[in-house]
Coordinates of C-alpha atoms and ligand atoms in Angstrom, one line a residue:
M15 CA -37.5 83.4 -114.8
K16 CA -37.9 81.4 -111.5
P17 CA -34.3 79.9 -109.6
I18 CA -33.3 76.8 -111.3
V19 CA -32.6 73.7 -108.8
V20 CA -31.4 70.8 -110.6
M21 CA -32.6 67.6 -108.8
K22 CA -30.9 64.0 -109.0
F23 CA -32.8 61.1 -108.2
G24 CA -30.5 58.0 -107.7
G25 CA -30.9 54.1 -108.6
T26 CA -33.2 53.2 -105.8
S27 CA -35.3 56.7 -106.3
V28 CA -36.2 55.5 -109.5
Q29 CA -36.4 51.4 -109.0
D30 CA -39.8 50.9 -110.0
D31 CA -43.5 52.3 -110.4
V32 CA -43.7 53.0 -106.3
A33 CA -40.1 55.1 -106.2
I34 CA -40.8 56.9 -109.4
D35 CA -44.3 58.1 -108.1
R36 CA -42.5 59.6 -105.0
T37 CA -40.1 61.3 -107.0
A38 CA -43.1 63.0 -108.9
S39 CA -44.6 64.2 -105.7
I40 CA -40.9 65.6 -104.7
V41 CA -40.8 67.2 -107.9
R42 CA -44.2 69.0 -107.9
G43 CA -43.2 70.1 -104.3
R44 CA -40.4 71.9 -105.8
V45 CA -43.1 73.5 -108.7
E46 CA -45.2 74.8 -106.0
R47 CA -42.6 76.1 -103.7
G48 CA -42.1 78.1 -106.6
V49 CA -38.7 76.9 -108.5
Q50 CA -37.8 75.6 -111.7
P51 CA -36.4 71.9 -111.5
I52 CA -34.1 70.2 -113.9
V53 CA -34.3 66.8 -113.0
V54 CA -31.5 63.9 -113.6
V55 CA -31.7 60.3 -113.1
S56 CA -29.9 57.4 -112.7
A57 CA -30.9 54.1 -114.4
M58 CA -33.3 52.1 -112.3
A59 CA -31.6 50.2 -109.5
K60 CA -29.0 47.8 -110.3
V61 CA -30.0 47.9 -114.3
T62 CA -26.3 48.9 -115.0
D63 CA -24.9 46.6 -113.2
Q64 CA -27.2 44.3 -115.4
L65 CA -26.2 45.6 -118.6
L66 CA -22.4 45.3 -118.1
A67 CA -22.8 41.4 -117.4
A68 CA -25.4 41.2 -120.3
A69 CA -22.2 43.2 -122.5
A70 CA -19.8 40.3 -120.9
A71 CA -22.1 37.1 -121.5
A72 CA -22.7 38.7 -125.2
A73 CA -18.7 39.1 -125.6
R74 CA -18.2 35.7 -124.5
G75 CA -20.4 34.1 -127.4
D76 CA -23.3 33.7 -124.8
R77 CA -26.0 35.1 -126.8
K78 CA -29.0 33.8 -124.7
G79 CA -27.5 34.7 -121.8
A80 CA -27.2 38.3 -122.7
L81 CA -30.9 38.2 -124.1
F82 CA -32.1 36.6 -121.0
V83 CA -30.6 39.4 -118.8
T84 CA -32.5 41.7 -121.1
S85 CA -35.4 40.4 -121.5
R86 CA -36.1 40.4 -117.5
L87 CA -34.9 44.2 -118.1
R88 CA -37.6 44.7 -120.5
N89 CA -40.4 43.3 -118.5
R90 CA -39.5 45.1 -115.2
H91 CA -39.3 48.3 -117.3
L92 CA -42.6 47.7 -119.0
E93 CA -44.1 46.9 -115.8
A94 CA -43.0 49.8 -114.6
V95 CA -44.7 52.1 -117.4
G96 CA -47.8 49.9 -117.2
R97 CA -48.4 50.7 -113.8
L98 CA -47.0 54.6 -114.0
V99 CA -48.9 56.1 -117.1
T100 CA -52.8 55.5 -117.0
S101 CA -53.3 58.2 -119.7
A102 CA -53.4 57.8 -123.6
A103 CA -49.6 58.4 -123.8
C104 CA -49.5 55.0 -122.2
S105 CA -48.9 53.1 -125.6
E106 CA -46.6 55.8 -126.6
V107 CA -44.0 55.2 -124.1
H108 CA -44.6 51.7 -124.2
S109 CA -43.2 51.3 -128.1
T110 CA -40.3 54.1 -127.4
V111 CA -38.9 51.6 -124.4
D112 CA -40.1 48.7 -126.4
A113 CA -38.2 50.3 -129.3
E114 CA -34.8 51.2 -127.1
F115 CA -34.5 47.3 -125.8
N116 CA -34.8 45.8 -129.7
S117 CA -31.8 48.2 -130.4
L118 CA -29.7 46.9 -127.2
D119 CA -30.7 43.6 -128.4
E120 CA -29.3 44.4 -131.4
I121 CA -26.2 45.3 -130.3
L122 CA -25.9 42.6 -128.0
R123 CA -26.6 39.8 -130.6
G124 CA -24.0 41.9 -132.6
L125 CA -21.7 41.6 -130.0
A126 CA -21.9 38.0 -129.4
A127 CA -20.8 37.3 -133.4
V128 CA -17.7 39.3 -133.1
G129 CA -16.9 38.2 -129.5
E130 CA -15.0 41.2 -128.4
L131 CA -16.2 43.9 -126.1
T132 CA -14.5 47.5 -126.3
P133 CA -15.0 50.2 -123.9
R134 CA -16.8 52.0 -126.5
I135 CA -19.4 49.4 -127.0
S136 CA -19.5 49.1 -123.3
D137 CA -20.8 52.4 -123.3
M138 CA -23.5 52.3 -125.8
V139 CA -24.6 49.0 -123.8
V140 CA -24.9 50.8 -120.6
S141 CA -26.4 53.8 -121.5
Y142 CA -29.2 52.0 -122.0
G143 CA -30.3 52.3 -118.5
E144 CA -30.7 55.8 -118.1
R145 CA -31.7 56.2 -121.9
I146 CA -35.2 54.3 -120.7
S147 CA -35.4 55.4 -117.4
S148 CA -35.3 58.7 -117.9
R149 CA -38.2 58.3 -120.8
I150 CA -40.0 56.5 -118.2
V151 CA -39.3 59.2 -115.4
T152 CA -40.8 61.6 -118.1
A153 CA -44.2 59.7 -118.8
A154 CA -44.8 59.6 -115.4
F155 CA -44.2 62.9 -114.8
A156 CA -46.7 64.1 -117.5
D157 CA -49.2 61.7 -116.2
R158 CA -49.1 63.2 -113.2
G159 CA -49.4 66.5 -114.6
L160 CA -46.3 68.0 -114.3
N161 CA -45.3 70.2 -117.4
A162 CA -42.3 67.7 -118.4
V163 CA -39.8 67.3 -121.4
H164 CA -37.6 64.8 -121.8
I165 CA -33.9 65.9 -122.8
D166 CA -31.5 63.0 -124.7
A167 CA -28.2 64.2 -122.0
R168 CA -26.3 63.0 -124.9
Q169 CA -26.9 66.3 -126.5
C170 CA -25.8 68.5 -123.8
I171 CA -22.7 66.2 -122.1
I172 CA -20.3 66.6 -124.4
T173 CA -17.2 64.6 -123.4
D174 CA -13.8 63.5 -124.8
A175 CA -13.4 60.2 -126.2
H176 CA -12.1 58.4 -122.9
H177 CA -14.8 55.6 -122.7
G178 CA -15.7 54.5 -119.3
R179 CA -14.9 57.7 -117.5
A180 CA -15.4 60.5 -120.2
I181 CA -14.0 64.2 -119.4
P182 CA -16.5 66.4 -119.9
Q183 CA -15.8 69.5 -121.8
D184 CA -17.1 72.3 -120.0
D185 CA -17.6 75.3 -122.5
L186 CA -19.2 72.8 -125.1
I187 CA -21.7 71.3 -122.4
E188 CA -22.8 75.3 -120.9
Q189 CA -23.1 76.1 -124.8
R190 CA -25.0 73.1 -125.2
L191 CA -27.3 73.6 -122.2
R192 CA -28.5 77.0 -123.0
E193 CA -29.6 75.7 -126.4
H194 CA -31.4 72.7 -125.4
V195 CA -32.6 72.8 -121.7
L196 CA -32.7 76.4 -121.0
P197 CA -35.3 77.3 -123.4
H198 CA -37.8 74.9 -121.8
A199 CA -37.1 76.0 -118.2
Q200 CA -37.6 79.3 -119.2
E201 CA -41.0 78.4 -120.7
G202 CA -41.7 76.7 -117.3
R203 CA -41.3 72.7 -118.5
V204 CA -39.4 70.3 -116.2
C205 CA -36.5 69.0 -118.2
V206 CA -35.9 65.1 -117.3
M207 CA -32.6 63.9 -118.4
G208 CA -30.4 60.8 -117.8
G209 CA -27.5 61.2 -115.5
F210 CA -23.9 59.8 -116.4
I211 CA -24.2 59.2 -120.2
G212 CA -22.9 61.8 -122.7
S213 CA -21.2 61.8 -126.2
T214 CA -18.3 63.3 -128.4
I215 CA -18.5 66.2 -130.4
E216 CA -19.0 63.7 -133.1
G217 CA -21.8 62.1 -131.6
V218 CA -20.7 58.5 -130.2
T219 CA -22.1 57.7 -126.9
T220 CA -20.1 58.0 -123.7
T221 CA -19.9 57.5 -120.0
L222 CA -18.8 59.1 -117.1
G223 CA -17.4 56.5 -115.2
R224 CA -19.8 54.6 -112.0
G225 CA -21.6 56.6 -110.1
G226 CA -21.7 59.2 -112.7
S227 CA -25.2 60.6 -112.2
D228 CA -24.2 62.8 -109.5
F229 CA -21.4 64.3 -112.0
T230 CA -24.3 65.1 -114.3
A231 CA -26.3 67.1 -111.9
A232 CA -23.3 69.1 -111.2
L233 CA -22.3 69.7 -114.5
V234 CA -26.2 70.7 -115.6
G235 CA -26.1 72.8 -112.2
G236 CA -22.8 74.4 -112.8
G237 CA -23.4 75.2 -116.3
L238 CA -26.9 77.0 -116.1
E239 CA -25.3 78.1 -112.8
S240 CA -28.3 77.0 -110.5
E241 CA -29.3 78.0 -107.0
S242 CA -28.5 74.8 -105.5
I243 CA -28.3 70.9 -106.8
E244 CA -30.2 68.3 -104.5
I245 CA -29.0 64.8 -104.4
W246 CA -31.7 62.6 -103.7
T247 CA -31.1 59.3 -102.0
D248 CA -31.8 57.0 -99.5
V249 CA -30.2 58.4 -96.5
N250 CA -30.9 61.6 -94.5
G251 CA -27.7 62.9 -95.3
I252 CA -24.1 62.7 -94.0
M253 CA -24.2 61.5 -90.3
T254 CA -22.1 62.4 -86.9
A255 CA -20.9 58.4 -87.6
D256 CA -22.5 55.0 -88.9
P257 CA -25.7 54.9 -87.1
R258 CA -25.9 51.1 -87.0
V259 CA -23.1 51.2 -84.6
C260 CA -23.8 54.5 -82.7
P261 CA -27.7 54.8 -82.7
D262 CA -26.9 58.3 -81.1
A263 CA -25.3 59.6 -84.3
L264 CA -26.6 63.0 -85.3
R265 CA -27.2 64.3 -89.2
V266 CA -24.5 66.8 -90.1
K267 CA -26.5 69.4 -91.3
S268 CA -23.8 71.6 -93.0
I269 CA -20.7 70.6 -94.4
S270 CA -17.8 72.0 -96.3
F271 CA -16.5 70.4 -99.5
E272 CA -13.5 69.4 -98.3
E273 CA -14.9 67.8 -95.6
A274 CA -17.1 66.0 -97.5
A275 CA -14.3 64.5 -99.8
E276 CA -12.2 63.5 -96.9
L277 CA -15.2 61.4 -95.6
A278 CA -16.2 60.0 -99.3
Y279 CA -13.1 58.0 -98.8
F280 CA -14.8 56.2 -96.2
G281 CA -18.7 55.8 -96.9
A282 CA -18.8 56.0 -100.3
K283 CA -22.6 55.5 -100.1
V284 CA -23.8 59.2 -100.2
L285 CA -21.7 60.9 -103.0
H286 CA -18.5 61.0 -104.4
P287 CA -17.4 64.8 -103.9
A288 CA -15.0 64.7 -107.0
T289 CA -18.4 64.4 -109.0
I290 CA -19.8 67.6 -107.3
L291 CA -16.5 69.9 -108.0
P292 CA -18.0 71.6 -111.0
A293 CA -20.7 73.0 -108.5
V294 CA -18.7 73.8 -105.9
K295 CA -16.3 75.5 -108.0
K296 CA -19.5 78.0 -108.7
N297 CA -20.1 78.2 -105.4
I298 CA -23.5 76.3 -106.0
P299 CA -24.8 74.4 -103.0
V300 CA -25.1 70.9 -103.1
L301 CA -27.8 69.0 -100.3
V302 CA -27.8 65.4 -100.1
L303 CA -31.6 64.6 -99.3
N304 CA -34.0 61.6 -98.5
S305 CA -36.4 60.2 -100.9
H306 CA -38.1 58.4 -97.9
N307 CA -38.1 61.9 -96.0
P308 CA -38.9 64.7 -98.0
G309 CA -39.4 67.0 -95.6
N310 CA -35.9 66.3 -94.0
E311 CA -33.0 68.9 -94.3
G312 CA -30.5 66.5 -95.3
T313 CA -26.8 67.8 -95.3
R314 CA -26.1 70.9 -97.2
I315 CA -22.1 71.2 -98.6
T316 CA -20.6 74.2 -99.7
A317 CA -17.0 75.7 -100.6
V318 CA -17.1 77.0 -97.1
A319 CA -18.3 75.8 -94.2
P320 CA -20.2 77.8 -91.3
H321 CA -17.8 77.7 -87.9
C322 CA -18.7 74.6 -86.0
R323 CA -18.6 75.0 -81.9
S324 CA -17.0 71.2 -81.9
P325 CA -13.6 70.3 -84.0
F326 CA -15.2 67.6 -85.5
K327 CA -18.1 67.0 -88.1
S328 CA -18.2 63.0 -88.4
I329 CA -15.8 59.9 -87.5
A330 CA -15.8 57.6 -90.3
V331 CA -14.9 53.7 -90.3
K332 CA -12.8 52.1 -93.0
K333 CA -12.6 48.2 -92.3
K334 CA -10.9 44.8 -94.4
L335 CA -7.6 46.6 -94.3
T336 CA -3.9 45.0 -94.4
I337 CA -1.0 46.7 -92.4
I338 CA 2.4 46.5 -94.5
D339 CA 5.6 46.8 -92.5
V340 CA 8.6 47.2 -95.0
V341 CA 11.7 47.2 -93.1
A342 CA 15.1 48.0 -94.3
S343 CA 17.7 48.8 -91.8
R344 CA 20.5 49.8 -94.6
M345 CA 18.6 51.4 -97.1
L346 CA 15.5 53.1 -95.7
M347 CA 16.3 56.8 -96.0
S348 CA 18.4 56.6 -99.2
H349 CA 17.4 58.2 -102.1
G350 CA 14.9 56.5 -104.5
Y351 CA 14.1 54.1 -101.8
L352 CA 10.5 55.0 -101.2
K353 CA 10.2 55.3 -104.8
S354 CA 11.1 51.7 -105.2
V355 CA 8.6 50.5 -102.8
F356 CA 5.8 52.5 -104.2
E357 CA 6.5 51.2 -107.3
I358 CA 5.7 47.8 -106.5
F359 CA 2.3 49.1 -105.2
D360 CA 1.9 50.7 -108.2
K361 CA 2.9 47.7 -110.6
H362 CA 0.2 45.5 -109.1
K363 CA -2.4 48.9 -109.4
C364 CA -2.6 48.8 -105.5
A365 CA -4.0 51.7 -103.6
V366 CA -2.1 52.8 -100.4
D367 CA -4.1 54.0 -97.7
M368 CA -1.9 55.7 -95.2
V369 CA 1.9 55.9 -94.9
S370 CA 4.3 56.4 -92.1
T371 CA 7.7 55.9 -91.7
S372 CA 10.7 55.9 -89.2
E373 CA 14.1 55.6 -89.2
V374 CA 14.4 52.0 -90.0
S375 CA 10.9 51.2 -91.5
V376 CA 7.9 52.1 -93.3
S377 CA 4.6 50.9 -92.9
L378 CA 1.6 51.1 -95.1
T379 CA -2.1 50.2 -95.3
V380 CA -3.9 48.7 -98.1
D381 CA -7.1 47.2 -99.2
S382 CA -6.8 43.6 -97.8
N383 CA -7.0 41.9 -101.5
E384 CA -6.0 38.3 -102.9
K385 CA -2.4 40.4 -104.7
L386 CA -1.1 40.9 -101.5
P387 CA 1.2 37.7 -101.3
E388 CA 2.8 38.6 -104.6
I389 CA 3.0 42.4 -103.5
A390 CA 5.0 41.1 -100.6
A391 CA 7.3 38.9 -102.6
D392 CA 8.0 42.0 -104.6
L393 CA 9.1 43.7 -101.7
S394 CA 11.1 41.4 -99.9
Q395 CA 13.6 41.5 -102.8
I396 CA 14.3 44.8 -101.2
A397 CA 13.6 44.6 -97.7
D398 CA 12.0 42.4 -94.7
V399 CA 8.1 42.3 -95.0
K400 CA 5.4 41.5 -92.6
Y401 CA 1.6 42.1 -93.3
E402 CA -1.2 41.9 -91.2
G403 CA -5.2 41.7 -91.9
K404 CA -7.9 42.6 -90.3
K405 CA -7.4 46.1 -89.3
A406 CA -9.3 49.1 -89.4
L407 CA -9.0 52.5 -89.9
V408 CA -11.1 55.4 -87.8
C409 CA -11.1 58.5 -89.1
L410 CA -12.2 62.1 -87.6
V411 CA -12.5 64.9 -89.7
G412 CA -13.5 68.5 -88.9
E413 CA -12.0 72.0 -90.5
D414 CA -12.6 73.3 -86.9
I415 CA -9.3 71.2 -85.4
R416 CA -7.4 74.0 -86.7
G417 CA -8.3 76.4 -83.9
H418 CA -8.7 73.8 -81.3
N419 CA -5.4 72.8 -79.1
G420 CA -5.1 69.2 -77.3
I421 CA -7.7 67.8 -79.9
A422 CA -5.1 64.6 -80.1
G423 CA -5.0 64.5 -76.7
R424 CA -8.3 64.3 -76.3
V425 CA -8.9 61.5 -79.1
F426 CA -5.9 59.3 -77.8
S427 CA -7.1 59.7 -74.3
T428 CA -10.3 58.6 -75.1
V429 CA -9.2 55.4 -77.0
K430 CA -6.1 54.4 -75.0
H431 CA -7.3 51.1 -73.9
V432 CA -7.3 50.1 -77.6
N433 CA -4.0 49.2 -79.2
L434 CA -3.1 52.2 -81.8
R435 CA -1.1 50.2 -84.7
M436 CA -0.7 53.7 -86.8
I437 CA -1.4 57.2 -86.3
S438 CA -1.9 59.9 -88.9
Q439 CA -2.9 63.7 -89.2
G440 CA -4.3 64.4 -92.7
A441 CA -1.7 66.6 -94.8
S442 CA -5.3 69.0 -94.8
E443 CA -5.5 69.6 -91.3
I444 CA -8.8 68.7 -91.3
N445 CA -8.5 64.7 -90.6
M446 CA -7.3 63.1 -88.1
S447 CA -7.0 59.0 -88.5
F448 CA -5.2 55.8 -86.8
M449 CA -5.4 52.6 -87.4
I450 CA -6.4 49.5 -85.1
E451 CA -7.6 46.0 -84.6
E452 CA -11.0 45.7 -86.5
D453 CA -12.3 44.1 -83.3
D454 CA -12.0 47.5 -81.4
V455 CA -14.1 49.5 -83.7
E456 CA -17.5 49.5 -82.0
E457 CA -15.8 50.1 -78.8
A458 CA -13.7 53.2 -80.2
L459 CA -16.3 54.3 -82.3
R460 CA -18.7 54.8 -79.7
S461 CA -16.2 56.2 -77.0
L462 CA -15.2 59.1 -79.4
H463 CA -18.6 59.6 -80.5
K464 CA -19.7 60.2 -76.7
E465 CA -16.4 62.5 -76.1
F466 CA -17.2 64.7 -79.3
F467 CA -20.7 65.0 -79.7
S468 CA -22.4 64.8 -76.7
D469 CA -22.7 68.5 -76.8
P470 CA -23.3 69.1 -80.3
D471 CA -23.6 72.6 -81.9
P472 CA -27.3 72.8 -83.3
E473 CA -26.4 75.4 -85.6
I474 CA -23.9 72.2 -87.0
F475 CA -26.0 69.3 -85.9
D476 CA -29.8 67.9 -86.3
T477 CA -30.4 68.1 -82.4
T478 CA -34.0 67.1 -82.4
E479 CA -35.4 63.5 -82.1
A480 CA -36.3 64.1 -85.8
A481 CA -32.7 64.1 -87.0
K482 CA -32.9 59.7 -86.0
P483 CA -32.8 58.3 -89.2
V484 CA -35.9 56.4 -90.8
A485 CA -35.8 52.5 -90.1
T486 CA -35.4 51.0 -93.7
Ligands
LIG15 N1 -26.1 54.0 -113.3 C1 -24.4 54.6 -113.3 C2 -24.2 53.6 -112.2 O1 -24.7 52.8 -111.7 C3 -24.5 55.9 -112.8 C4 -25.3 56.3 -111.5 O2 -26.1 55.5 -111.0 O3 -25.0 57.2 -111.0 O4 -22.9 53.9 -111.9
MG16 MG1 -24.8 57.4 -107.0

């Protein structure tokens, strides 16, 4: 049998007939190359958000509002069908999609009558996004001569009943994939399934959490031990810096899972590495590729990255942060003190990004949010508190800092003219971060990029002109 490649297409890659047509050509290209694709698709762009809005409206009793949302969605999907499927199969897909929308509307009417949105119903409603997009994509593939077959992902992706963020049951998934997907692949058929959705063993629809289609791709690739997993999106992969700030940013050709995980926290736009763990655990490479530029090699994420001459792979920035200084001269190092500080953040469900402590103070950074006055009020019960917004975290990531001496010196002398508020070297030893004023970000990023990427290792970075991001 030909080697299996799982190809995942995100919302923008299936957003309309033009995008789906492009997706079909990319898949055909893989078939012609002699691999056996299994395709995982997201809902069309923005559909998940709109379905959640419809569910919320229905639960408020706004039946009309909810049905208005779905009537627009119905038109959008049927329009895509009409443009994509010209063969006799058109009326068949048309009625399948229509029937899905009818049952969705029925759920929303029920929801409006009951007025209570449970996580279980919410999963039921949002699942239609991927259920319908996968039907349309299958029909479009078939219309373009691909031997495509639709698979209901819920038959294979078996999860627990934790609605909204269900936990996949790996062994059952593997068994189901072998039963429902593998035989088709062996016959050379291109299986197409929706990402993000699953079901409990009893058959109740669940979802894997927002952005969960990448997770589905990794589960399918991991379960069937595919040769690779391709995540098709609308960027050329991971870059050395944000190209809008650093026009000379380079594409990173190869990166380790750990490095990608550190970076994801800042620019989750590419993918969330936790979701590709099932693939990494089995040593299956994950490629991030661009639907608008399919000839580009993208970024290859592997468990172990090849050696790189430069210490860093990429510089990420996170803005809109607040620094909180907690000063308590008497109590700081006393037993249980930090615990009581963190309990307050926990109580307000506020995630802390960076922490640094001294004898008398502890500084923490958090995403700026409207809870800050309440958090500060609680903290002031146990210490003196000050907080200040408009801060940014700059984070340099690379495994090869381990082997280099004097990296911190180079980093900090490059930004010596900027006021550094906090410094931390990640426990993982692959990340060096510091906090500055938001206004200093562009200057700092450009200087650091120049310092660390002006002599890039051509094995790791794309140093050719073709690496330049396509304007979108
Ligand atoms: N459609 C889902 C979402 O928007 C899953 C995905 O696109 O990965 O979160
Ligand atoms: Mg996504």
